[in-house]
Coordinates of N, CA and C in Angstrom, one line a residue:
M1283 N -69.3 185.9 104.4 CA -70.4 186.5 103.1 C -70.5 185.0 101.9
T1284 N -69.1 184.3 101.9 CA -69.3 183.2 101.6 C -70.3 182.3 102.4
I1285 N -69.1 182.2 103.4 CA -70.1 180.3 104.2 C -72.0 181.4 103.9
K1286 N -72.2 182.7 103.9 CA -73.4 183.5 104.0 C -74.3 182.8 102.2
K1287 N -73.4 182.8 101.6 CA -73.9 182.4 99.8 C -74.1 180.4 100.0
L1288 N -72.6 180.0 100.2 CA -72.9 178.1 101.1 C -74.2 178.2 101.3
L1289 N -74.9 178.9 102.5 CA -76.1 178.2 102.9 C -76.7 178.7 101.7
H1290 N -77.4 179.5 101.1 CA -78.5 179.8 101.1 C -78.4 178.6 99.8
V1291 N -77.7 178.4 99.0 CA -77.5 177.0 97.9 C -78.1 176.2 99.0
F1292 N -77.8 175.2 100.2 CA -77.8 173.8 100.5 C -79.0 174.8 100.9
H1293 N -79.7 175.5 101.4 CA -81.1 175.7 101.5 C -81.3 177.3 101.8
P1294 N -81.5 177.7 100.3 CA -82.9 178.7 99.8 C -83.4 178.8 101.3
T1295 N -83.4 180.5 101.1 CA -85.2 180.9 103.0 C -86.0 181.6 101.3
A1296 N -87.7 181.6 102.2 CA -87.7 182.0 101.3 C -88.2 183.5 101.1
P1297 N -88.3 183.2 99.7 CA -88.6 184.7 99.4 C -89.7 185.9 100.0
A1298 N -89.3 186.9 100.0 CA -90.9 188.1 100.5 C -91.8 187.6 99.7
V1299 N -92.2 187.8 99.0 CA -93.0 188.3 97.5 C -92.8 187.2 97.2
G1300 N -94.3 186.6 96.5 CA -94.1 185.3 95.7 C -94.5 185.8 94.3
D1301 N -94.4 184.6 93.6 CA -94.1 185.0 92.1 C -95.0 183.5 91.6
T1302 N -96.3 183.3 93.2 CA -97.3 182.0 91.7 C -98.3 183.0 91.7
E1303 N -99.4 182.1 90.4 CA -100.6 183.0 89.5 C -100.8 183.4 91.6
R1304 N -101.2 182.5 92.6 CA -102.4 182.6 94.2 C -102.3 182.6 95.0
P1305 N -101.4 183.6 95.3 CA -100.7 182.9 97.6 C -101.1 181.7 97.4
V1306 N -99.4 181.8 97.8 CA -99.8 180.5 99.3 C -99.5 179.9 100.4
P1307 N -100.2 180.0 101.2 CA -100.6 180.1 102.3 C -99.4 179.8 103.1
R1308 N -98.9 180.3 104.7 CA -98.0 181.3 104.4 C -97.6 179.9 105.1
W1309 N -98.6 178.9 106.4 CA -97.4 177.6 105.6 C -97.3 177.0 105.9
I1310 N -98.1 177.1 104.2 CA -97.2 175.9 103.0 C -96.3 176.0 103.0
M1311 N -95.6 177.6 102.4 CA -94.9 178.2 102.3 C -93.5 177.6 102.9
R1312 N -93.4 177.4 104.4 CA -92.7 177.0 105.2 C -92.2 175.6 105.5
L1313 N -93.5 175.0 105.3 CA -93.0 173.9 104.9 C -92.4 173.2 104.1
A1314 N -92.9 173.3 102.8 CA -91.6 173.8 101.2 C -90.8 173.8 101.6
Y1315 N -89.9 175.2 102.5 CA -87.9 175.4 102.4 C -87.9 174.4 104.2
A1316 N -88.2 174.1 104.2 CA -87.8 172.8 105.8 C -87.9 172.0 105.2
M1317 N -88.3 171.0 104.8 CA -87.9 169.5 103.9 C -86.4 169.3 103.9
P1318 N -86.1 170.1 103.5 CA -84.7 169.4 103.1 C -83.6 169.8 104.4
L1319 N -83.7 171.2 104.9 CA -83.3 171.0 106.3 C -83.1 169.4 107.1
L1320 N -85.0 169.6 107.0 CA -85.5 168.7 107.9 C -84.6 167.2 107.5
L1321 N -84.2 167.3 106.4 CA -83.8 165.7 106.5 C -82.1 166.0 106.6
L1322 N -81.5 166.8 105.8 CA -80.4 167.2 105.7 C -79.4 165.8 106.9
P1323 N -79.5 166.4 108.8 CA -79.2 165.5 109.3 C -79.2 163.8 108.9
A1324 N -80.4 163.3 108.5 CA -80.1 161.6 108.2 C -79.4 161.1 106.9
C1325 N -79.5 162.6 106.6 CA -78.3 162.6 104.8 C -77.9 162.6 105.1
L1326 N -76.9 163.2 106.4 CA -75.6 163.6 106.9 C -74.7 162.2 107.9
W1327 N -75.9 162.1 109.2 CA -75.8 161.1 109.5 C -75.6 159.2 108.1
R1328 N -76.0 159.4 107.6 CA -76.5 158.2 106.8 C -74.1 157.6 105.8
L1329 N -73.8 158.9 106.2 CA -72.3 158.5 104.7 C -71.3 157.9 105.6
P1330 N -71.6 158.1 106.6 CA -70.2 157.3 107.6 C -70.1 155.7 106.7
F1331 N -71.4 155.0 106.6 CA -71.9 153.7 106.2 C -71.6 152.9 105.2
A1332 N -71.4 154.3 104.1 CA -70.5 154.1 102.9 C -68.9 153.8 102.8
F1333 N -68.2 154.1 104.2 CA -66.9 153.4 104.5 C -67.0 152.0 104.9
H1334 N -67.8 151.6 105.9 CA -68.5 150.3 106.3 C -68.5 151.0 108.2
F1335 N -68.5 152.1 108.3 CA -68.4 152.0 109.6 C -70.4 152.5 110.5
E1336 N -70.5 151.7 110.9 CA -72.1 151.5 111.2 C -72.8 152.2 112.3
M1337 N -71.9 153.2 112.9 CA -72.9 154.7 113.1 C -73.4 153.8 115.0
G1338 N -72.8 152.2 115.9 CA -72.8 151.7 116.6 C -73.7 150.8 116.3
Q1339 N -73.6 150.6 115.5 CA -75.4 149.9 115.4 C -74.7 148.4 115.3
H1340 N -75.8 148.3 115.1 CA -75.1 145.6 115.9 C -75.9 145.3 114.5
Q1341 N -75.7 145.4 113.3 CA -75.8 144.5 111.1 C -75.9 143.1 111.7
D1342 N -76.3 142.6 111.7 CA -76.4 141.0 110.9 C -76.0 140.2 110.3
G1343 N -75.7 141.1 108.9 CA -75.2 140.9 107.6 C -74.1 141.4 107.0
G1344 N -73.4 141.5 106.3 CA -72.1 142.3 106.2 C -71.9 143.6 105.6
M1345 N -71.5 144.5 105.3 CA -71.8 145.3 104.7 C -70.9 145.0 103.1
P1346 N -71.9 146.0 102.2 CA -70.9 145.4 101.2 C -70.2 145.8 100.6
A1347 N -69.1 145.8 99.7 CA -67.9 147.0 99.2 C -67.3 147.7 98.9
L1348 N -66.9 148.3 99.5 CA -66.6 150.5 98.7 C -67.4 150.2 98.2
W1349 N -66.6 149.5 96.5 CA -67.1 150.4 96.2 C -68.7 150.0 95.6
L1350 N -69.8 149.3 95.9 CA -70.9 149.0 95.3 C -71.4 149.9 97.0
S1351 N -71.1 149.8 97.3 CA -71.3 151.1 99.3 C -71.1 152.6 98.9
I1352 N -69.8 152.8 98.9 CA -70.0 154.4 98.2 C -70.8 155.2 97.6
P1353 N -70.5 154.9 95.6 CA -71.2 155.5 95.7 C -73.2 154.9 95.4
Y1354 N -73.1 154.2 96.2 CA -75.3 153.6 96.7 C -75.3 155.0 97.4
V1355 N -74.9 154.6 98.5 CA -75.1 155.8 100.6 C -74.8 157.6 99.7
F1356 N -73.7 157.4 99.3 CA -73.6 159.2 99.2 C -75.3 159.6 97.4
G1357 N -75.2 158.7 96.6 CA -75.5 158.7 95.4 C -77.7 158.9 96.0
L1358 N -78.2 158.1 98.1 CA -79.8 158.2 98.2 C -79.1 159.2 99.0
S1359 N -78.0 160.1 99.4 CA -79.0 161.0 100.6 C -78.4 162.1 99.3
V1360 N -77.9 161.9 98.4 CA -77.9 163.9 97.2 C -79.1 163.0 96.1
L1361 N -79.2 162.4 96.5 CA -81.0 161.8 95.6 C -81.9 162.1 96.7
S1362 N -82.5 161.9 98.2 CA -83.0 163.0 99.0 C -82.9 163.8 99.9
E1363 N -82.2 164.6 99.3 CA -82.0 165.9 99.6 C -82.3 166.7 97.6
L1364 N -82.3 166.1 96.5 CA -82.3 167.1 95.4 C -84.6 166.3 95.1
V1365 N -84.9 165.8 95.6 CA -86.1 165.2 96.2 C -87.3 166.1 96.7
A1366 N -86.1 166.3 98.8 CA -87.5 167.5 99.1 C -86.6 168.6 98.9
F1367 N -85.6 169.0 98.0 CA -85.8 170.4 97.0 C -87.6 170.4 96.6
L1368 N -87.5 168.8 95.4 CA -88.2 169.5 94.1 C -89.2 170.3 95.2
C1369 N -89.6 169.5 96.1 CA -91.0 170.1 96.8 C -90.4 172.1 97.1
I1370 N -90.7 172.0 96.8 CA -89.8 173.3 96.7 C -91.1 174.0 94.9
G1371 N -90.9 174.0 94.1 CA -91.7 173.9 93.5 C -92.9 173.6 93.3
L1372 N -93.6 173.3 94.4 CA -95.5 173.7 94.5 C -96.0 174.6 95.1
V1373 N -94.9 175.6 95.8 CA -94.7 176.4 96.1 C -94.1 177.9 95.2
R1374 N -93.8 177.9 94.4 CA -93.1 178.4 93.9 C -93.8 178.9 92.3
G1375 N -93.1 179.9 91.4 CA -93.3 180.0 91.0 C -92.4 179.3 90.0
W1376 N -91.4 178.5 89.9 CA -91.1 177.4 88.8 C -91.5 176.7 88.9
G1377 N -92.5 175.9 89.5 CA -93.1 174.8 90.1 C -94.7 175.0 88.8
E1378 N -94.8 176.2 88.0 CA -95.7 176.3 87.7 C -95.5 176.6 86.0
V1379 N -95.0 177.6 85.5 CA -94.2 177.9 84.6 C -92.5 177.6 84.5
A1380 N -92.3 176.4 83.8 CA -90.6 175.8 83.6 C -89.8 176.7 83.5
P1381 N -88.7 177.2 83.8 CA -87.8 178.2 84.1 C -87.6 177.5 82.0
A1382 N -87.6 179.5 81.7 CA -87.0 179.6 80.4 C -86.1 178.9 79.7
R1383 N -84.7 178.6 81.4 CA -83.7 177.7 80.0 C -83.9 176.7 80.1
L1384 N -84.6 176.1 80.7 CA -84.8 174.3 80.4 C -84.8 173.8 78.5
P1385 N -84.2 173.1 79.0 CA -84.6 173.0 77.3 C -86.0 172.5 76.4
F1386 N -86.6 172.8 75.2 CA -87.7 172.6 75.4 C -88.9 172.2 75.7
I1387 N -89.5 171.8 77.5 CA -90.0 172.5 77.4 C -90.1 174.7 78.4
G1388 N -88.6 175.3 78.6 CA -89.0 176.0 78.9 C -90.2 177.9 78.6
G1389 N -90.3 177.6 79.9 CA -91.7 179.4 79.4 C -92.8 178.2 78.9
R1390 N -92.5 177.2 79.7 CA -94.5 176.7 79.3 C -95.1 176.7 81.1
H1391 N -96.0 176.5 79.9 CA -97.2 176.0 81.6 C -96.9 175.1 81.8
I1392 N -96.9 174.7 82.9 CA -97.7 173.1 83.5 C -98.6 173.0 83.6
R1393 N -99.1 171.8 83.6 CA -100.4 171.7 83.6 C -100.3 171.1 85.1
P1394 N -102.2 171.1 85.8 CA -101.8 171.1 87.6 C -101.2 169.6 87.8
M1395 N -102.4 168.6 87.3 CA -101.9 167.3 87.3 C -101.4 166.9 86.8
A1396 N -99.6 167.0 85.2 CA -98.2 167.0 86.1 C -97.6 167.3 87.2
A1397 N -98.3 168.3 87.8 CA -97.0 168.4 88.6 C -97.6 167.3 90.3
V1398 N -99.3 167.4 90.1 CA -99.9 166.4 91.2 C -99.9 165.2 91.1
I1399 N -99.6 165.1 91.3 CA -100.3 163.1 90.4 C -98.5 163.3 91.0
P1400 N -97.4 163.0 90.2 CA -96.6 162.4 90.4 C -95.7 163.0 92.4
A1401 N -96.1 164.6 92.6 CA -95.9 164.1 94.0 C -96.8 163.4 95.0
L1402 N -97.8 162.9 94.3 CA -98.7 162.4 95.1 C -98.1 161.3 94.9
L1403 N -98.5 160.2 94.4 CA -97.1 159.1 94.2 C -96.7 158.9 95.1
G1404 N -94.7 160.5 94.1 CA -94.1 159.9 95.5 C -94.4 161.4 97.0
G1405 N -94.7 160.8 97.6 CA -95.8 160.8 98.9 C -95.8 159.6 99.4
L1406 N -96.6 159.1 99.1 CA -97.2 157.4 99.3 C -96.5 156.4 98.9
T1407 N -95.3 156.3 98.9 CA -94.1 156.4 98.6 C -92.7 156.5 99.3
L1408 N -92.8 157.7 99.7 CA -92.0 158.1 101.2 C -92.2 156.7 102.0
T1409 N -94.1 157.3 102.0 CA -95.1 157.5 104.0 C -94.6 155.6 103.9
A1410 N -95.0 154.8 102.7 CA -94.5 153.3 102.5 C -93.2 153.0 103.3
L1411 N -92.2 153.7 102.3 CA -90.9 153.2 103.0 C -90.8 153.5 104.6
F1412 N -91.1 155.0 105.1 CA -90.4 154.8 106.2 C -91.7 155.2 107.0
G1413 N -92.1 154.4 107.0 CA -93.5 154.3 108.2 C -93.4 153.0 108.4
S1414 N -93.3 152.5 109.9 CA -93.9 151.1 110.3 C -94.4 151.7 111.3
I1415 N -95.4 150.2 111.9 CA -96.7 150.1 113.2 C -95.8 149.0 113.9
P1416 N -95.8 149.4 115.0 CA -95.4 148.9 116.0 C -95.2 147.8 116.5
L1417 N -95.5 147.1 116.7 CA -95.4 145.9 116.9 C -95.4 144.6 118.4
G1418 N -94.2 146.0 119.3 CA -94.3 144.9 120.9 C -92.8 144.1 120.8
G1419 N -92.7 143.6 120.9 CA -91.1 142.5 121.5 C -90.2 142.8 120.2
G1420 N -89.6 144.4 120.5 CA -88.9 144.7 119.1 C -89.1 144.6 118.1
Q1421 N -90.3 144.5 118.3 CA -90.8 144.8 116.2 C -92.1 145.4 115.6
S1422 N -91.5 145.5 114.6 CA -93.2 146.3 113.8 C -93.4 146.1 112.6
L1423 N -94.2 146.4 112.0 CA -94.8 145.6 110.6 C -93.8 147.7 109.4
T1424 N -93.4 146.9 108.7 CA -92.8 147.6 107.4 C -93.1 147.3 106.3
V1425 N -93.5 147.9 105.0 CA -93.7 147.7 103.6 C -93.1 146.8 102.8
F1426 N -92.5 145.9 104.3 CA -91.3 144.6 103.2 C -91.5 142.9 104.6
G1427 N -92.4 144.4 105.5 CA -92.7 142.9 106.2 C -92.4 143.0 108.1
I1428 N -92.2 142.2 108.7 CA -92.6 142.3 110.1 C -90.6 142.1 110.0
A1429 N -90.4 143.4 111.5 CA -88.2 143.7 110.8 C -88.5 144.1 112.8
D1430 N -87.1 143.6 113.0 CA -87.0 143.8 114.3 C -85.8 144.8 114.2
H1431 N -85.8 145.6 115.8 CA -85.7 146.9 116.4 C -84.6 147.1 115.7
V1432 N -83.3 147.8 115.5 CA -82.4 147.8 115.4 C -82.0 148.1 116.7
T1433 N -80.3 147.4 116.9 CA -80.4 147.6 118.6 C -78.7 148.6 118.3
Y1434 N -77.8 149.4 119.5 CA -77.0 149.9 119.3 C -75.5 149.7 120.2
D1435 N -75.3 150.3 120.1 CA -74.0 149.8 121.9 C -74.3 150.2 123.0
N1436 N -74.4 151.2 122.6 CA -74.7 151.9 124.1 C -76.4 153.7 123.5
G1437 N -77.1 154.1 124.4 CA -77.7 155.1 124.4 C -77.1 155.8 123.8
W1438 N -75.9 156.0 123.7 CA -75.3 157.7 123.0 C -75.3 157.2 120.9
W1439 N -75.8 156.6 121.2 CA -75.5 155.9 119.5 C -77.2 156.0 119.3
E1440 N -77.8 154.9 120.0 CA -79.3 155.5 119.7 C -79.5 157.2 119.3
A1441 N -79.6 157.6 120.3 CA -80.7 158.9 120.6 C -79.8 159.5 119.1
L1442 N -78.0 159.4 118.8 CA -78.1 160.8 118.4 C -79.1 159.8 116.4
A1443 N -78.8 158.5 116.2 CA -79.1 158.2 115.1 C -81.1 158.6 115.4
M1444 N -81.4 158.4 116.5 CA -83.2 158.4 116.7 C -83.5 160.3 116.2
T1445 N -82.2 161.3 116.7 CA -83.1 162.4 116.2 C -82.5 162.5 115.3
C1446 N -81.2 161.8 114.0 CA -81.3 162.5 113.1 C -82.2 162.3 112.1
T1447 N -82.6 160.7 112.4 CA -83.3 159.5 111.8 C -85.3 159.7 111.5
A1448 N -85.9 161.1 112.8 CA -86.9 161.3 112.8 C -87.8 162.0 112.4
P1449 N -87.4 163.2 111.3 CA -87.6 163.4 110.2 C -88.4 162.9 109.3
L1450 N -87.4 161.7 108.9 CA -88.6 160.4 107.7 C -89.9 160.1 107.8
P1451 N -90.3 159.5 108.3 CA -91.0 159.2 108.9 C -92.8 160.0 108.6
I1452 N -92.2 161.8 108.6 CA -92.9 162.8 108.5 C -93.2 163.4 106.6
W1453 N -91.8 162.9 105.9 CA -91.6 162.3 105.1 C -92.6 162.7 103.7
G1454 N -92.7 161.5 104.3 CA -94.1 161.2 102.5 C -96.3 162.1 102.6
P1455 N -96.4 162.0 104.6 CA -97.4 162.5 104.4 C -97.1 164.4 104.0
V1456 N -95.7 165.4 104.5 CA -96.0 166.5 104.1 C -96.0 166.6 102.7
V1457 N -95.1 165.7 102.0 CA -95.4 166.1 100.2 C -96.4 165.9 99.6
V1458 N -97.5 164.8 99.9 CA -98.9 164.6 99.5 C -99.6 165.4 100.8
V1459 N -99.2 166.7 101.7 CA -100.3 167.8 102.1 C -100.0 169.0 101.6
L1460 N -98.5 169.4 100.9 CA -98.0 169.9 99.9 C -98.9 169.6 98.3
A1461 N -98.9 168.8 97.5 CA -99.4 168.0 96.4 C -100.7 168.7 96.7
I1462 N -101.6 168.5 97.5 CA -102.6 168.7 97.5 C -103.2 169.9 97.6
A1463 N -102.6 170.9 98.1 CA -102.0 172.3 98.4 C -101.9 173.0 97.5
Y1464 N -100.8 172.4 96.6 CA -101.1 173.0 95.2 C -102.0 172.9 94.0
Y1465 N -102.8 172.0 94.5 CA -104.0 171.3 93.7 C -105.2 172.7 93.6
V1466 N -104.8 172.1 95.3 CA -106.4 173.2 95.1 C -106.0 175.0 95.1
R1467 N -104.7 175.3 95.1 CA -104.5 176.6 94.5 C -104.7 176.9 92.7
R1468 N -104.2 175.7 91.9 CA -103.6 175.7 90.7 C -105.2 175.2 89.9
R1469 N -106.5 174.7 91.5 CA -108.0 174.0 90.5 C -108.1 175.6 89.8
P1470 N -109.5 175.2 88.2 CA -109.8 175.9 88.4 C -111.9 176.3 89.3
R1471 N -112.0 178.3 89.7 CA -112.6 178.5 90.7 C -114.0 179.1 89.9
P1472 N -115.0 178.3 90.0 CA -115.9 178.5 89.1 C -116.4 180.1 89.7
G1473 N -116.9 180.2 88.0 CA -117.4 182.0 88.5 C -115.6 183.0 88.4
N1474 N -114.8 182.5 88.5 CA -113.9 182.9 88.7 C -112.7 182.9 86.9
Q1475 N -113.0 184.0 86.8 CA -110.9 183.3 85.6 C -109.8 182.6 85.9
T1476 N -109.5 182.2 85.1 CA -108.4 180.9 85.6 C -107.3 182.8 85.5
P1477 N -106.1 182.5 86.2 CA -105.4 183.7 86.0 C -104.5 183.8 84.9
A1478 N -104.2 184.8 83.9 CA -102.9 183.7 82.2 C -102.2 183.3 83.1
P1479 N -101.5 182.5 82.4 CA -100.1 181.4 82.6 C -98.7 182.6 82.5
G1480 N -98.2 182.2 84.0 CA -97.0 183.1 84.1 C -97.1 184.3 84.6
S1481 N -98.1 185.1 85.3 CA -98.9 185.6 85.9 C -97.9 186.3 86.7
A1482 N -97.2 186.9 86.9 CA -97.1 187.1 89.1 C -97.9 187.8 90.0
Q1483 N -97.6 187.4 91.2 CA -98.8 187.4 92.0 C -98.8 188.0 93.2
R1484 N -97.2 188.9 92.9 CA -97.0 189.8 94.1 C -97.6 190.5 95.0
K1485 N -98.3 189.1 95.9 CA -98.7 189.9 97.3 C -97.5 188.8 98.0
S1486 N -97.3 189.1 99.6 CA -96.6 189.8 100.4 C -97.1 188.4 101.8
A1487 N -98.3 187.4 101.3 CA -98.4 186.5 101.8 C -97.3 185.2 102.3
N1488 N -96.9 184.7 102.3 CA -96.1 184.1 101.4 C -94.4 184.1 102.8
V1489 N -94.8 184.9 103.9 CA -93.5 184.9 104.7 C -93.8 184.5 105.6

Protein backbone atom coordinates (compact mmCIF):
# COMPACT_ATOMS: atom_id res chain seq x y z
CA MET A 1 0.00 0.00 0.00
CA THR A 2 2.84 2.41 0.80
CA ILE A 3 4.50 1.80 -2.57
CA LYS A 4 1.16 2.37 -4.31
CA LYS A 5 0.71 5.70 -2.51
CA LEU A 6 4.24 6.80 -3.43
CA LEU A 7 3.63 5.93 -7.09
CA HIS A 8 0.41 7.96 -7.00
CA VAL A 9 2.29 10.97 -5.58
CA PHE A 10 4.99 10.90 -8.26
CA HIS A 11 2.68 9.88 -11.11
CA PRO A 12 -1.04 10.36 -10.39
CA THR A 13 -3.48 8.56 -12.64
CA ALA A 14 -6.12 10.28 -14.73
CA PRO A 15 -9.47 10.61 -12.92
CA ALA A 16 -12.41 8.46 -13.93
CA VAL A 17 -14.71 11.51 -13.73
CA GLY A 18 -13.70 14.90 -15.09
CA ASP A 19 -13.84 18.11 -13.07
CA THR A 20 -13.53 20.62 -15.91
CA GLU A 21 -16.26 22.91 -17.21
CA ARG A 22 -16.24 21.09 -20.55
CA PRO A 23 -15.11 17.50 -21.12
CA VAL A 24 -11.49 16.87 -22.07
CA PRO A 25 -10.84 14.52 -25.04
CA ARG A 26 -9.53 11.18 -23.88
CA TRP A 27 -6.27 11.35 -25.85
CA ILE A 28 -5.50 14.85 -24.55
CA MET A 29 -6.02 13.68 -20.97
CA ARG A 30 -3.73 10.68 -21.46
CA LEU A 31 -1.08 12.82 -23.16
CA ALA A 32 -0.96 15.28 -20.25
CA TYR A 33 -0.69 12.53 -17.63
CA ALA A 34 1.97 10.68 -19.63
CA MET A 35 4.46 13.56 -19.77
CA PRO A 36 5.80 13.36 -16.17
CA LEU A 37 6.33 9.61 -16.59
CA LEU A 38 7.97 9.93 -20.02
CA LEU A 39 10.41 12.58 -18.77
CA LEU A 40 11.32 10.73 -15.56
CA PRO A 41 13.98 8.46 -17.19
CA ALA A 42 15.83 11.51 -18.57
CA CYS A 43 15.74 13.19 -15.15
CA LEU A 44 17.13 10.08 -13.45
CA TRP A 45 19.74 9.48 -16.17
CA ARG A 46 21.01 13.03 -15.65
CA LEU A 47 21.60 12.71 -11.88
CA PRO A 48 25.01 10.89 -11.97
CA PHE A 49 26.49 13.87 -13.84
CA ALA A 50 26.07 15.87 -10.63
CA PHE A 51 28.80 13.70 -9.08
CA HIS A 52 31.07 13.87 -12.17
CA PHE A 53 30.08 10.42 -13.44
CA GLU A 54 29.77 10.97 -17.19
CA MET A 55 27.61 7.92 -18.08
CA GLY A 56 30.04 6.81 -20.78
CA GLN A 57 30.12 10.15 -22.58
CA HIS A 58 33.29 11.73 -23.93
CA GLN A 59 33.25 15.31 -22.66
CA ASP A 60 35.51 17.91 -24.25
CA GLY A 61 35.38 20.34 -21.34
CA GLY A 62 35.88 19.61 -17.66
CA MET A 63 33.01 19.19 -15.23
CA PRO A 64 32.19 22.09 -12.87
CA ALA A 65 32.91 21.86 -9.16
CA LEU A 66 30.62 19.66 -7.06
CA TRP A 67 29.18 22.65 -5.19
CA LEU A 68 27.85 23.86 -8.55
CA SER A 69 27.10 20.63 -10.41
CA ILE A 70 25.05 18.98 -7.63
CA PRO A 71 22.44 21.75 -7.12
CA TYR A 72 22.36 22.48 -10.86
CA VAL A 73 21.71 18.92 -12.01
CA PHE A 74 19.29 18.05 -9.21
CA GLY A 75 17.52 21.38 -9.57
CA LEU A 76 17.18 20.88 -13.33
CA SER A 77 15.66 17.42 -12.87
CA VAL A 78 13.20 18.62 -10.23
CA LEU A 79 12.24 21.64 -12.34
CA SER A 80 11.69 19.42 -15.38
CA GLU A 81 9.26 17.21 -13.48
CA LEU A 82 7.42 20.22 -12.00
CA VAL A 83 6.94 21.71 -15.46
CA ALA A 84 5.71 18.34 -16.71
CA PHE A 85 3.23 18.14 -13.83
CA LEU A 86 1.91 21.60 -14.73
CA CYS A 87 0.78 20.08 -18.03
CA ILE A 88 -1.86 18.21 -16.01
CA GLY A 89 -3.34 21.59 -15.06
CA LEU A 90 -4.33 22.04 -18.70
CA VAL A 91 -6.74 19.10 -18.43
CA ARG A 92 -7.97 19.44 -14.83
CA GLY A 93 -10.29 21.73 -12.95
CA TRP A 94 -7.48 23.34 -10.95
CA GLY A 95 -6.21 24.72 -14.26
CA GLU A 96 -9.51 26.57 -14.66
CA VAL A 97 -10.30 27.60 -11.09
CA ALA A 98 -7.38 28.16 -8.69
CA PRO A 99 -7.49 25.82 -5.66
CA ALA A 100 -9.02 27.48 -2.61
CA ARG A 101 -5.91 26.81 -0.49
CA LEU A 102 -3.76 29.13 -2.61
CA PRO A 103 -3.26 32.63 -1.16
CA PHE A 104 -4.69 35.66 -2.99
CA ILE A 105 -5.95 33.73 -6.04
CA GLY A 106 -7.62 30.79 -4.31
CA GLY A 107 -11.08 30.06 -5.72
CA ARG A 108 -10.75 32.58 -8.55
CA HIS A 109 -11.59 31.76 -12.14
CA ILE A 110 -8.45 31.58 -14.32
CA ARG A 111 -8.74 33.47 -17.58
CA PRO A 112 -7.98 31.15 -20.51
CA MET A 113 -5.21 33.32 -21.99
CA ALA A 114 -3.48 33.51 -18.58
CA ALA A 115 -2.76 29.79 -18.97
CA VAL A 116 -2.56 29.54 -22.76
CA ILE A 117 0.09 32.22 -23.36
CA PRO A 118 2.64 30.89 -20.79
CA ALA A 119 2.02 27.32 -22.00
CA LEU A 120 2.55 28.26 -25.65
CA LEU A 121 5.70 30.25 -24.88
CA GLY A 122 7.00 27.42 -22.72
CA GLY A 123 6.24 24.82 -25.37
CA LEU A 124 7.97 26.82 -28.09
CA THR A 125 10.98 27.39 -25.84
CA LEU A 126 11.26 23.67 -25.03
CA THR A 127 10.94 22.85 -28.74
CA ALA A 128 13.84 25.18 -29.52
CA LEU A 129 16.00 23.91 -26.64
CA PHE A 130 15.62 20.19 -27.30
CA GLY A 131 15.02 20.21 -31.05
CA SER A 132 17.80 19.73 -33.60
CA ILE A 133 18.24 19.24 -37.33
CA PRO A 134 20.79 16.59 -38.45
CA LEU A 135 23.36 18.01 -40.84
CA GLY A 136 25.41 14.88 -41.42
CA GLY A 137 29.05 14.30 -40.59
CA GLY A 138 28.26 13.89 -36.91
CA GLN A 139 26.80 17.39 -36.55
CA SER A 140 23.37 18.89 -35.88
CA LEU A 141 21.90 22.37 -36.06
CA THR A 142 20.51 23.54 -32.70
CA VAL A 143 19.28 26.82 -31.30
CA PHE A 144 22.81 27.32 -29.94
CA GLY A 145 24.44 26.75 -33.33
CA ILE A 146 26.11 23.74 -34.95
CA ALA A 147 26.87 21.04 -32.38
CA ASP A 148 28.89 17.83 -32.68
CA HIS A 149 27.19 14.58 -31.76
CA VAL A 150 28.16 13.22 -28.34
CA THR A 151 30.34 10.11 -28.47
CA TYR A 152 30.31 7.25 -25.94
CA ASP A 153 32.66 4.58 -24.65
CA ASN A 154 30.53 1.86 -26.24
CA GLY A 155 27.14 1.16 -27.77
CA TRP A 156 25.55 0.18 -24.46
CA TRP A 157 26.08 3.62 -22.94
CA GLU A 158 24.80 5.25 -26.11
CA ALA A 159 21.71 3.03 -26.21
CA LEU A 160 20.93 3.87 -22.58
CA ALA A 161 21.29 7.60 -23.25
CA MET A 162 19.15 7.49 -26.38
CA THR A 163 16.43 5.48 -24.63
CA CYS A 164 16.24 7.79 -21.60
CA THR A 165 16.37 11.07 -23.50
CA ALA A 166 14.23 10.09 -26.51
CA PRO A 167 11.04 11.83 -25.18
CA LEU A 168 12.78 15.21 -24.70
CA PRO A 169 12.35 16.46 -28.32
CA ILE A 170 8.57 15.87 -28.20
CA TRP A 171 8.13 17.65 -24.85
CA GLY A 172 7.74 21.11 -26.37
CA PRO A 173 5.33 20.11 -29.17
CA VAL A 174 3.19 18.21 -26.65
CA VAL A 175 2.91 21.32 -24.44
CA VAL A 176 1.86 23.34 -27.51
CA VAL A 177 -0.82 20.76 -28.37
CA LEU A 178 -2.12 20.77 -24.78
CA ALA A 179 -2.23 24.58 -24.75
CA ILE A 180 -4.20 24.70 -28.01
CA ALA A 181 -6.62 22.03 -26.76
CA TYR A 182 -7.07 24.00 -23.52
CA TYR A 183 -7.90 27.17 -25.48
CA VAL A 184 -10.31 25.37 -27.81
CA ARG A 185 -12.10 23.81 -24.85
CA ARG A 186 -12.46 27.04 -22.88
CA ARG A 187 -13.15 29.60 -25.59
CA PRO A 188 -16.70 31.01 -25.74
CA ARG A 189 -18.88 29.23 -28.25
CA PRO A 190 -21.19 31.30 -30.47
CA GLY A 191 -24.84 30.83 -29.57
CA ASN A 192 -23.99 28.96 -26.38
CA GLN A 193 -23.77 30.34 -22.89
CA THR A 194 -20.33 29.97 -21.33
CA PRO A 195 -20.46 27.59 -18.33
CA ALA A 196 -20.40 29.25 -14.94
CA PRO A 197 -16.92 29.61 -13.37
CA GLY A 198 -15.98 26.58 -11.30
CA SER A 199 -18.87 24.41 -12.45
CA ALA A 200 -17.94 20.74 -12.61
CA GLN A 201 -18.49 18.61 -15.68
CA ARG A 202 -19.25 15.10 -14.46
CA LYS A 203 -18.73 13.13 -17.61
CA SER A 204 -16.61 10.03 -18.02
CA ALA A 205 -15.05 11.02 -21.36
CA ASN A 206 -11.61 11.33 -19.73
CA VAL A 207 -10.84 7.71 -19.12
